[in-house]
Amino acid sequence: MKLHLIGLSHKTAPLEVRECLAPPPETVPQELGRIVDLPLVREALMVSTCNRVEVLAATEDEGGEAELSAWLCGGRGQDPQAIAEHLYLYQGADAVRHLFRVASSLDSMVVGEPQILGQIKEAYRAATEAGTTRTVLNRLLHKTFQVAKRVRSETNIGGAAVSISFAAVELAKKIFDSLEGLSALVVGAGEMAELAVEHLMAQGVSRVQVANRTLERAMELARGWGGQAIGLDDLGEVLGEVDIVIASTGSPQAVITAKMARAALKARRGRPLFFIDIAVPRDVETAVGELDGCYLYDIDDLTSVVEANRAGRAVEAGQAERIVAEEVVKFMTWLAGLDAVPTISALAAKAEEIRAAELGRTLKGLEGLSPEQAAALDRLTQALVKKLVHDPIMFIKGASHSKSPDTLRQQLALVRRIFNLEENGGE
């Protein structure tokens, strides 16, 4: 079984490319179904966050990457070739290493942020519910969660943990110097929005309003901080009342339009209005940033905050990289062993078939044998067969630990020829 990881991230693609690939959450099961319908693909999982869109796939043999690339770039409203220029492709151990690094937050815009692990767990849950993961990806994802946990427990990479929401509020502090007494509107009520409200209140914001598609969820979040909840349909009415807007919904379309911002500016009588849009796809129309009095920042504008965070965590990241490298070797050893399982099973099955047949013929010619004596003969032949196949099985397992797939294939072919094992179903 071969592993492929293809995608793009904040390191390789600008926001306008990332947002065109980000699928609406409700379409993910259908997208996963289309991936496993591709030739050679047997298992698939899709990770989509504000900073990356990636597909992890297990194929039966070499190949499949061209089909995955064509699927990922096609039908996205942009030139497929232009999207393809931003893609990266990892295979085998490199794919495993990348997944481990992402889950451990080593590849995040804000190194050490904890949200990415929850997002990968959510992606795995969606894939298992869609029935697109089996032996290889199930094992790989469980290993991924273990690696991320080990990195957090054995390093201080999560110390003074920050998040995209934290970075957004830090950016607001740079703009206003102090947030004391200001009013804010958080659009969305997911984890990012919840963290944003927490950080805003910690910085002395006097009043927070929460707008969300589901009013009950907005009320739940606002209640905890003494804020006010509104529906998305009422956004236009409250924009003129706030100084800062932090937007992080999962909407595929912008929820704040230039028309709404223009009306808000009029109500504010010249007072500026700041938008920090950390959603992908973006929640605020880009035309809002062109209005006099409106200042619009998106997730890629968080760079200065992010760079300060990255420098402060370089030592811990180095230790985390060593853990990742160690765990990659362990997983690839297991994966290589998986290729040897059919041959080992076929060898054991053939030995047992011969033993059972010969024992049956022998017992027919031994009249007067007691049940205890027959059972003893059965145990004897089982022990003999077990000892005879032990060395060939150890030979196969030893080959599976080789770093070379070619060596493993050659060794398996040799064993199949020696023991006359069938190539496919008989193995």
JSON list of C-alpha atoms in Angstrom, two decimals, residues 169 179-184 197 199-208 244:
[
{"chain": "A", "resi": 169, "resn": "VAL", "atom": "CA", "xyz": [-6.40, 40.16, 18.86]},
{"chain": "A", "resi": 179, "resn": "LEU", "atom": "CA", "xyz": [-8.47, 47.75, 23.57]},
{"chain": "A", "resi": 180, "resn": "GLU", "atom": "CA", "xyz": [-9.74, 49.14, 26.88]},
{"chain": "A", "resi": 181, "resn": "GLY", "atom": "CA", "xyz": [-13.31, 50.39, 26.55]},
{"chain": "A", "resi": 182, "resn": "LEU", "atom": "CA", "xyz": [-13.75, 49.43, 22.89]},
{"chain": "A", "resi": 183, "resn": "SER", "atom": "CA", "xyz": [-16.65, 47.38, 21.57]},
{"chain": "A", "resi": 184, "resn": "ALA", "atom": "CA", "xyz": [-16.22, 44.34, 19.35]},
{"chain": "A", "resi": 197, "resn": "VAL", "atom": "CA", "xyz": [-14.05, 36.49, 22.50]},
{"chain": "A", "resi": 199, "resn": "HIS", "atom": "CA", "xyz": [-8.84, 37.15, 24.22]},
{"chain": "A", "resi": 200, "resn": "LEU", "atom": "CA", "xyz": [-10.85, 40.32, 23.53]},
{"chain": "A", "resi": 201, "resn": "MET", "atom": "CA", "xyz": [-12.36, 40.29, 27.01]},
{"chain": "A", "resi": 202, "resn": "ALA", "atom": "CA", "xyz": [-8.94, 39.65, 28.54]},
{"chain": "A", "resi": 203, "resn": "GLN", "atom": "CA", "xyz": [-7.71, 42.84, 26.82]},
{"chain": "A", "resi": 204, "resn": "GLY", "atom": "CA", "xyz": [-10.41, 45.00, 28.40]},
{"chain": "A", "resi": 205, "resn": "VAL", "atom": "CA", "xyz": [-12.97, 45.23, 25.61]},
{"chain": "A", "resi": 206, "resn": "SER", "atom": "CA", "xyz": [-16.08, 46.66, 27.25]},
{"chain": "A", "resi": 207, "resn": "ARG", "atom": "CA", "xyz": [-18.72, 44.97, 25.12]},
{"chain": "A", "resi": 208, "resn": "VAL", "atom": "CA", "xyz": [-18.80, 41.96, 22.81]},
{"chain": "A", "resi": 244, "resn": "ILE", "atom": "CA", "xyz": [-13.56, 45.96, 15.85]}
]
